[in-house]
Amino acid sequence: MDGEQVGQQALRLHIPDTERGPGAEPPEVRFISAAGEMRRPELDEPVERIALMRKQMVRVLDDDGAATGPWDPQLTADQLRTGLRDMMLVRAFDARLLQAHRQGKISFYMQCLGEEAIACAHKRALHPADMHFPTYRQQGLLIAGGYPIVQMMNQVLSNEADPLKGRQLPIMYSSKEYGFFTISGNLATQYVQGVGWAMASALSGDTRIASAWIGEGATAESDFHAALLFASTYRAPVILNIVNNQWAISTPEDFARGASATFADRGFGYSIPALRVDGNDYLAVYAATRWAAARARGNLGPTLVEWVTLRRGAHSTSDDPSVYRPAGEASHFPLGDPIANLQRHLVTLGQWDDDRHAALSNELDAEVAAAFAEADAHGSVKSGHTADPRTMFDDVYAELPRHLREQRDQVGR
Amino acid sequence: MDGEQVGQQALRLHIPDTERGPGAEPPEVRFISAAGEMRRPELDEPVERIALMRKQMVRVLDDDGAATGPWDPQLTADQLRTGLRDMMLVRAFDARLLQAHRQGKISFYMQCLGEEAIACAHKRALHPADMHFPTYRQQGLLIAGGYPIVQMMNQVLSNEADPLKGRQLPIMYSSKEYGFFTISGNLATQYVQGVGWAMASALSGDTRIASAWIGEGATAESDFHAALLFASTYRAPVILNIVNNQWAISTPEDFARGASATFADRGFGYSIPALRVDGNDYLAVYAATRWAAARARGNLGPTLVEWVTLRRGAHSTSDDPSVYRPAGEASHFPLGDPIANLQRHLVTLGQWDDDRHAALSNELDAEVAAAFAEADAHGSVKSGHTADPRTMFDDVYAELPRHLREQRDQVGR
Amino acid sequence: MTMIEAIRDAHAVAMERDERVVVFGEDVGYFGGVFRCTQGLQQRFGSHRCFDSPISEAGIVGTAIGMAAYGLRPCVEIQFADYVYPAYDQIVSEAARLRHRSAGDFTAPLTIRMPTGGGIFGGQTHSQSPEALFTHVAGLKTVVVSNPYDAKGLLLAAIEDDDPVIFLEPKRVYNGPFDGHHDRPIVPWSKHPLSEVPEGHYTIPLGEARIHRPGGDLTVLAYGTLVHVAQTAAEETGIDAEIIDLRTLLPLDVDTIVESVVKTGRCLVVHEATLTSGFGAELSATVQERAFHHLEAPIVRVCGWDTPYPHAHEWSYFPGPARVGQAMLEVMGR
Amino acid sequence: MTMIEAIRDAHAVAMERDERVVVFGEDVGYFGGVFRCTQGLQQRFGSHRCFDSPISEAGIVGTAIGMAAYGLRPCVEIQFADYVYPAYDQIVSEAARLRHRSAGDFTAPLTIRMPTGGGIFGGQTHSQSPEALFTHVAGLKTVVVSNPYDAKGLLLAAIEDDDPVIFLEPKRVYNGPFDGHHDRPIVPWSKHPLSEVPEGHYTIPLGEARIHRPGGDLTVLAYGTLVHVAQTAAEETGIDAEIIDLRTLLPLDVDTIVESVVKTGRCLVVHEATLTSGFGAELSATVQERAFHHLEAPIVRVCGWDTPYPHAHEWSYFPGPARVGQAMLEVMGR
Ligand SMILES: Cc1ncc(C[n+]2csc(CCOP(=O)(O)OP(=O)(O)O)c2C)c(N)n1
Ligand SMILES: Cc1ncc(C[n+]2csc(CCOP(=O)(O)OP(=O)(O)O)c2C)c(N)n1
Ligand SMILES: [Mg+2]
Ligand SMILES: [Mg+2]
């Protein structure tokens, strides 16, 4: 084909696959490796060599529940059970709050069903003092970090005890103490802020690193580019996480990925080493996080990680996914379920069994129920038990300026 | 090195090279191939294979002035002489307007000294009906396209005959008829607009393609990402040009490139085939443009091209580069000068000689002088010969709304 | 028809009449938009006329400008007005100025739709009303709709307009004419005369206000949801307010406003956006400049407070009938 | 000192006193900024305290927010105010709201400096005055400086402030107190008393206006370049105007304003930005609300026209002494 010859052909625009809905085929997950197949690059391996692994995936757990290959983080049985517990607690927590939404107690909720391993293992693999810049689907960072779930519930209920005083939409948590940056409703903004935080830590000769989070859909936002570029230019000690859960509300990953093979590919153009990791494999998440963190701590710069998973539930309580999701998508998903995967591994190791699992499940349900009862006792936005409305004028500035004082005086007058 | 072991090392921030100025070494140009060395990929070659050529450069003219290798576009002697004339006219035009600035006739100017081949060959290699979305350093697109230089001068003088009615800073031309989109002062905005124009052309089943331009410094802007992403997702028929002239005002390319090897590398993460091309080699520019255009016209999608060149002059008439530029940078520059390179080639072919060159040079100087005299006769902003100030209210909207009518009535009252 | 249905209908009429009209945005194609304002368009007109976009407001508006410069008439959706800021540069530096800076050589006839306002417990990033950030920008037109009839006619006018139009849709009145009492049962549009929407094509000219309720005591300048709230406040206070639904904020229908204030001698300005530097300031300044000698009392503004829109306290933030009614009494000197 | 030298000096004092202060932006490091406001800082404090950035306003502000949340005090430069829009989302959705949305858990003490205004033949993208786009945003403070003394004291106050501050520097008064007559010889700062800048540290509190010229006939509300233009107009018309240099637009010094208008009974508002929905609207509305019964004439606004800032016609666009003087006479009823 040559330039001169094709000149008069009519152009046409390519629109990525528009077929969706219950009748459509579940989308295929691209490029899945067998567990243990992908080698573990050196921390300072050139980006070209890492990029050659672009169609491979870090996986540790095989279909029989055995851990295999160079990425096995060699966790103790206790660590594995802790991981299982973290994930199950997240799931129980989500379930209880979804129920609260159905009960009309809260205005809004977003679960992370099926994605629990990513935040839980990542949090455990980092230092508690490291700072996360999360999206709305990393409740696991708080829960695995030991943040009191009753506080999270208070926030979701926007009740009298809500640490954020009813200001934020449910699930938009904030906790500096637990290394969890205040969640923004505006997608992607936190990504470049995370890079800035990491730059500040490096400027200060600190040892803490940052970990910034984004959904695959939100990588389309402009701040994604700014984040990668500044991280690349200043070699910021930051982990740049992309959670690819296949969906952005109703839109499959194709729109944000474009023609490229994977989201991890985006790293190459900035010379940021990038991994694709089975996000439903607790061990793979743990190991890849450690690898990226070691790079950051060793002043080797940022790492991009695409965590491949599936958003099993709706986008939020505001949407009805049955319109756009293919039937049976979750059961077709080739990476399984993160809790079942880790459970199988522990059983295989002889460190777990069905009875212990059922007991833990009951224990966590009870813990969640108790926490919810405690939070619920503080009322909710629906019951009118909130912080004093006049507190909305606080924290707009460090000190209340005159015009806000005047406005506050008019509330409830 | 392992994660656990490096945890307590103090972090430090990498700031790209800050040494500049007359005493510093001229920066090295990275990854230069010999002429003819880089192979010419198929139009639909996979992006991985093209990316493997990332440290190579499309070059056709060798040091002796011979054309060599698979990228030789096989231009006729007439075409070559036309190219030489275009470039020399651009250079004479710039020189005259810089002089006008020194004479105090114009408020501002930006030349493209040393970068003439890129716009001139690119314009000639495309169809006149294709639409360019330029920056302020592609005056060659207009001049090689045959736009009347006197009109350009009228714009630069902001005089009575200025087609833009004195509204725009000098050099911010616009001509739909000549396929030249109105220049914006805001960097990078035109890049994504060019993609949108190309999408519209494809949506309409048209055959015209778009060519969008950006400086290497401005690739840091967010719109760069939006442009690449939308071009990738919808396979827009667009050429995405990056003019890497080594400098962004006072800042060397390192800041915008970050850790990556080249700007062309940015294409890979979007699966946009990307070339690095000797921008001072008219033949290489012509050939690479034809390759990219053939891809676009064949519905094969966008192409990214990094044109390597050197900004020989100041950023604009507002800055003094002696503060930040290493001495002798231009003479150290390994890709030579585009006019001298093509001249040598024509001489080697026996199609040109010093006398003809001197004659052409005189002819062009005379042409430019005559045009400037004609433009100058229409006055300038400095002499107060501009469009009626009341025309500033026109074209804010298609029709003059009431409030602007009222405001216009107050001007000159 | 609800306002959502009216907007959908306006899209369909525009796409039917003019094949240069293309519609895209986040979740706009297959799903039909998170508020379903574009539902059915992709099925009916094909995925080249109505399609999903990546989540990039800058990309959506930036490519739409390029398409408009090419000669199409893009009508794009920003999922929530709170998310328009990544596109702000493209809107104010580019769409607004193409025509002027190129002396008419290039133009940007595009429509940018977005849901605005609170009242659905959306918290600070699903509740904003950014109209004043657009009315300050020469070259843009800014429309805010309050009912289905206007929404259809104004959206068709916006799409057909040769200049870029910011089209703001207060989401609280998508499904019913909210009277401001959040604790009362929701009233659907079907009971309201302005929900009667003619079939087919009609337009409402940009730049013309509508007298929502004629009255002689005081003039209320309102738009969007607050038109209905002002109506409630007038009924509850028994004040014979003349409520003007501005509909287009830029260019503003100054004649209708001044005529009313000259008649009533009193003026109240209401909006949901943050008070300081809101569009109400422009309204107050304009009325004062043009009707100073007719004013019997200070012009009062009742607006959202100068804080982010709080989730739990949105009804303390929202300028409801109580605050608006109280201000009416104040302007009346009672 | 010129205003540029005063700004440079403020940076140096701040960096000397507090090692959390870091300075960066486009061409800010080695070169010292295109207006040379950061010249010498990299040499003096090292490239970790003052450095160049890629050309990404979103990245500059986004990373600065992260640094501020970490505990540093970034002071960043946007090369021209016209180029701030790519960072607008980070400023209004993020910097302005961190403290509120996290109930004080995270804060963003950063300063964002940028040159504003016309008068240097910069055309539409080197001349804008976007203050009204920031004053509408709760959580930001907005400062506009008019002279070297204030510039140093206010910049130090801004950097030390615990909230994000938008710091606007009218470039036309960088090198001299421009009286509005572009055709007269340039007067350098050295002849002006406000160019006497103390050495070392001092601050001017944010939120306090300055009476630039006391007077009894009418109140002029001004800031930036227009302070000096108003002074010229007062001299030329012989009107005993009280010229208030607002200095901080948000939070606004309402007391000083109202006190003056109560005294004079007349008010003129001037700014260089586009009139419609400009900050002048807020000033007019505020004065009218708080001093209505003292006003003897309508408040008049003299501002930039509602067009992009034109290159060749900038002196027709700029509200110079003739227009301001004429408006003074109008407000005086002469
Ligand atoms: C700037 C901005 N644009 C649009 C939205 C609306 N929105 C919220 S979530 C979402 C989808 C995000 O998808 P993804 O990034 O894949 O995250 P996921 O929900 O899958 O975790 C969209 C479009 C937003 N919050 N902010
Ligand atoms: C949004 C924006 N930010 C900053 C500027 C100021 N500016 C104008 S040109 C320039 C340097 C651009 O460098 P590059 O993209 O390499 O183009 P070159 O001048 O080398 O051709 C800068 C920073 C601008 N015009 N727009
Ligand atoms: Mg997703
Ligand atoms: Mg450059």
mmCIF file of N, CA and C in Angstrom, chain B residues 181-223:
data_model
loop_
_atom_site.group_PDB
_atom_site.id
_atom_site.type_symbol
_atom_site.label_atom_id
_atom_site.label_comp_id
_atom_site.label_asym_id
_atom_site.label_seq_id
_atom_site.Cartn_x
_atom_site.Cartn_y
_atom_site.Cartn_z
ATOM 1 N N PHE B 181 -5.238 26.347 10.533
ATOM 2 C CA PHE B 181 -6.164 26.669 11.622
ATOM 3 C C PHE B 181 -5.657 27.862 12.410
ATOM 4 N N THR B 182 -6.581 28.674 12.881
ATOM 5 C CA THR B 182 -6.240 29.867 13.650
ATOM 6 C C THR B 182 -5.350 29.525 14.854
ATOM 7 N N ILE B 183 -4.199 30.182 14.942
ATOM 8 C CA ILE B 183 -3.231 29.862 16.000
ATOM 9 C C ILE B 183 -3.726 30.371 17.348
ATOM 10 N N SER B 184 -3.553 29.545 18.347
ATOM 11 C CA SER B 184 -3.931 29.927 19.714
ATOM 12 C C SER B 184 -2.688 30.300 20.497
ATOM 13 N N GLY B 185 -2.823 31.242 21.384
ATOM 14 C CA GLY B 185 -1.719 31.524 22.302
ATOM 15 C C GLY B 185 -1.580 30.456 23.366
ATOM 16 N N ASN B 186 -2.639 29.685 23.576
ATOM 17 C CA ASN B 186 -2.610 28.655 24.621
ATOM 18 C C ASN B 186 -2.033 27.385 24.042
ATOM 19 N N LEU B 187 -0.918 26.976 24.567
ATOM 20 C CA LEU B 187 -0.224 25.818 24.028
ATOM 21 C C LEU B 187 -1.095 24.569 24.070
ATOM 22 N N ALA B 188 -0.965 23.754 23.046
ATOM 23 C CA ALA B 188 -1.468 22.372 23.016
ATOM 24 C C ALA B 188 -2.956 22.236 22.738
ATOM 25 N N THR B 189 -3.713 23.303 22.892
ATOM 26 C CA THR B 189 -5.159 23.171 22.679
ATOM 27 C C THR B 189 -5.475 22.688 21.262
ATOM 28 N N GLN B 190 -4.678 23.115 20.291
ATOM 29 C CA GLN B 190 -4.973 22.771 18.902
ATOM 30 C C GLN B 190 -4.743 21.289 18.623
ATOM 31 N N TYR B 191 -3.989 20.637 19.484
ATOM 32 C CA TYR B 191 -3.628 19.238 19.197
ATOM 33 C C TYR B 191 -4.872 18.349 19.240
ATOM 34 N N VAL B 192 -5.664 18.534 20.251
ATOM 35 C CA VAL B 192 -6.873 17.711 20.380
ATOM 36 C C VAL B 192 -7.950 18.201 19.427
ATOM 37 N N GLN B 193 -7.946 19.477 19.117
ATOM 38 C CA GLN B 193 -8.886 19.988 18.115
ATOM 39 C C GLN B 193 -8.595 19.373 16.744
ATOM 40 N N GLY B 194 -7.317 19.230 16.449
ATOM 41 C CA GLY B 194 -6.944 18.591 15.192
ATOM 42 C C GLY B 194 -7.475 17.166 15.120
ATOM 43 N N VAL B 195 -7.397 16.468 16.246
ATOM 44 C CA VAL B 195 -7.951 15.110 16.297
ATOM 45 C C VAL B 195 -9.459 15.164 16.064
ATOM 46 N N GLY B 196 -10.121 16.121 16.668
ATOM 47 C CA GLY B 196 -11.568 16.263 16.485
ATOM 48 C C GLY B 196 -11.924 16.563 15.031
ATOM 49 N N TRP B 197 -11.124 17.412 14.404
ATOM 50 C CA TRP B 197 -11.368 17.730 12.990
ATOM 51 C C TRP B 197 -11.229 16.457 12.148
ATOM 52 N N ALA B 198 -10.190 15.695 12.441
ATOM 53 C CA ALA B 198 -9.973 14.443 11.703
ATOM 54 C C ALA B 198 -11.119 13.467 11.958
ATOM 55 N N MET B 199 -11.597 13.398 13.188
ATOM 56 C CA MET B 199 -12.747 12.534 13.485
ATOM 57 C C MET B 199 -13.957 12.972 12.668
ATOM 58 N N ALA B 200 -14.152 14.285 12.576
ATOM 59 C CA ALA B 200 -15.298 14.797 11.824
ATOM 60 C C ALA B 200 -15.163 14.447 10.349
ATOM 61 N N SER B 201 -13.951 14.551 9.834
ATOM 62 C CA SER B 201 -13.734 14.219 8.427
ATOM 63 C C SER B 201 -14.064 12.741 8.187
ATOM 64 N N ALA B 202 -13.617 11.898 9.111
ATOM 65 C CA ALA B 202 -13.899 10.464 8.979
ATOM 66 C C ALA B 202 -15.389 10.180 9.172
ATOM 67 N N LEU B 203 -16.006 10.843 10.133
ATOM 68 C CA LEU B 203 -17.446 10.666 10.337
ATOM 69 C C LEU B 203 -18.217 11.040 9.085
ATOM 70 N N SER B 204 -17.681 12.017 8.330
ATOM 71 C CA SER B 204 -18.378 12.521 7.163
ATOM 72 C C SER B 204 -18.014 11.762 5.891
ATOM 73 N N GLY B 205 -17.139 10.760 6.006
ATOM 74 C CA GLY B 205 -16.737 10.020 4.802
ATOM 75 C C GLY B 205 -15.938 10.859 3.827
ATOM 76 N N ASP B 206 -15.327 11.901 4.338
ATOM 77 C CA ASP B 206 -14.484 12.810 3.558
ATOM 78 C C ASP B 206 -13.150 12.114 3.241
ATOM 79 N N THR B 207 -12.291 12.763 2.465
ATOM 80 C CA THR B 207 -10.955 12.196 2.234
ATOM 81 C C THR B 207 -9.851 13.064 2.822
ATOM 82 N N ARG B 208 -10.215 14.213 3.395
ATOM 83 C CA ARG B 208 -9.196 15.114 3.929
ATOM 84 C C ARG B 208 -8.719 14.654 5.297
ATOM 85 N N ILE B 209 -7.456 14.797 5.551
ATOM 86 C CA ILE B 209 -6.914 14.415 6.852
ATOM 87 C C ILE B 209 -6.429 15.667 7.583
ATOM 88 N N ALA B 210 -6.144 15.494 8.851
ATOM 89 C CA ALA B 210 -5.651 16.611 9.652
ATOM 90 C C ALA B 210 -4.205 16.369 10.049
ATOM 91 N N SER B 211 -3.507 17.461 10.280
ATOM 92 C CA SER B 211 -2.133 17.370 10.760
ATOM 93 C C SER B 211 -1.999 18.356 11.918
ATOM 94 N N ALA B 212 -1.709 17.822 13.095
ATOM 95 C CA ALA B 212 -1.684 18.657 14.298
ATOM 96 C C ALA B 212 -0.245 18.832 14.760
ATOM 97 N N TRP B 213 0.067 19.998 15.260
ATOM 98 C CA TRP B 213 1.440 20.383 15.575
ATOM 99 C C TRP B 213 1.593 20.756 17.038
ATOM 100 N N ILE B 214 2.755 20.421 17.568
ATOM 101 C CA ILE B 214 3.032 20.805 18.950
ATOM 102 C C ILE B 214 4.544 20.878 19.128
ATOM 103 N N GLY B 215 4.998 21.746 20.021
ATOM 104 C CA GLY B 215 6.415 21.773 20.365
ATOM 105 C C GLY B 215 6.729 20.708 21.406
ATOM 106 N N GLU B 216 7.985 20.285 21.478
ATOM 107 C CA GLU B 216 8.311 19.222 22.436
ATOM 108 C C GLU B 216 8.017 19.680 23.859
ATOM 109 N N GLY B 217 8.202 20.963 24.144
ATOM 110 C CA GLY B 217 7.912 21.448 25.494
ATOM 111 C C GLY B 217 6.432 21.346 25.820
ATOM 112 N N ALA B 218 5.613 21.661 24.842
ATOM 113 C CA ALA B 218 4.171 21.688 25.068
ATOM 114 C C ALA B 218 3.551 20.293 25.144
ATOM 115 N N THR B 219 4.317 19.247 24.796
ATOM 116 C CA THR B 219 3.750 17.901 24.973
ATOM 117 C C THR B 219 3.470 17.613 26.438
ATOM 118 N N ALA B 220 4.027 18.429 27.318
ATOM 119 C CA ALA B 220 3.749 18.238 28.748
ATOM 120 C C ALA B 220 2.317 18.621 29.099
ATOM 121 N N GLU B 221 1.705 19.464 28.278
ATOM 122 C CA GLU B 221 0.345 19.907 28.589
ATOM 123 C C GLU B 221 -0.641 18.732 28.529
ATOM 124 N N SER B 222 -1.712 18.888 29.263
ATOM 125 C CA SER B 222 -2.695 17.820 29.363
ATOM 126 C C SER B 222 -3.365 17.494 28.037
ATOM 127 N N ASP B 223 -3.577 18.504 27.209
ATOM 128 C CA ASP B 223 -4.283 18.243 25.955
ATOM 129 C C ASP B 223 -3.533 17.267 25.057
#
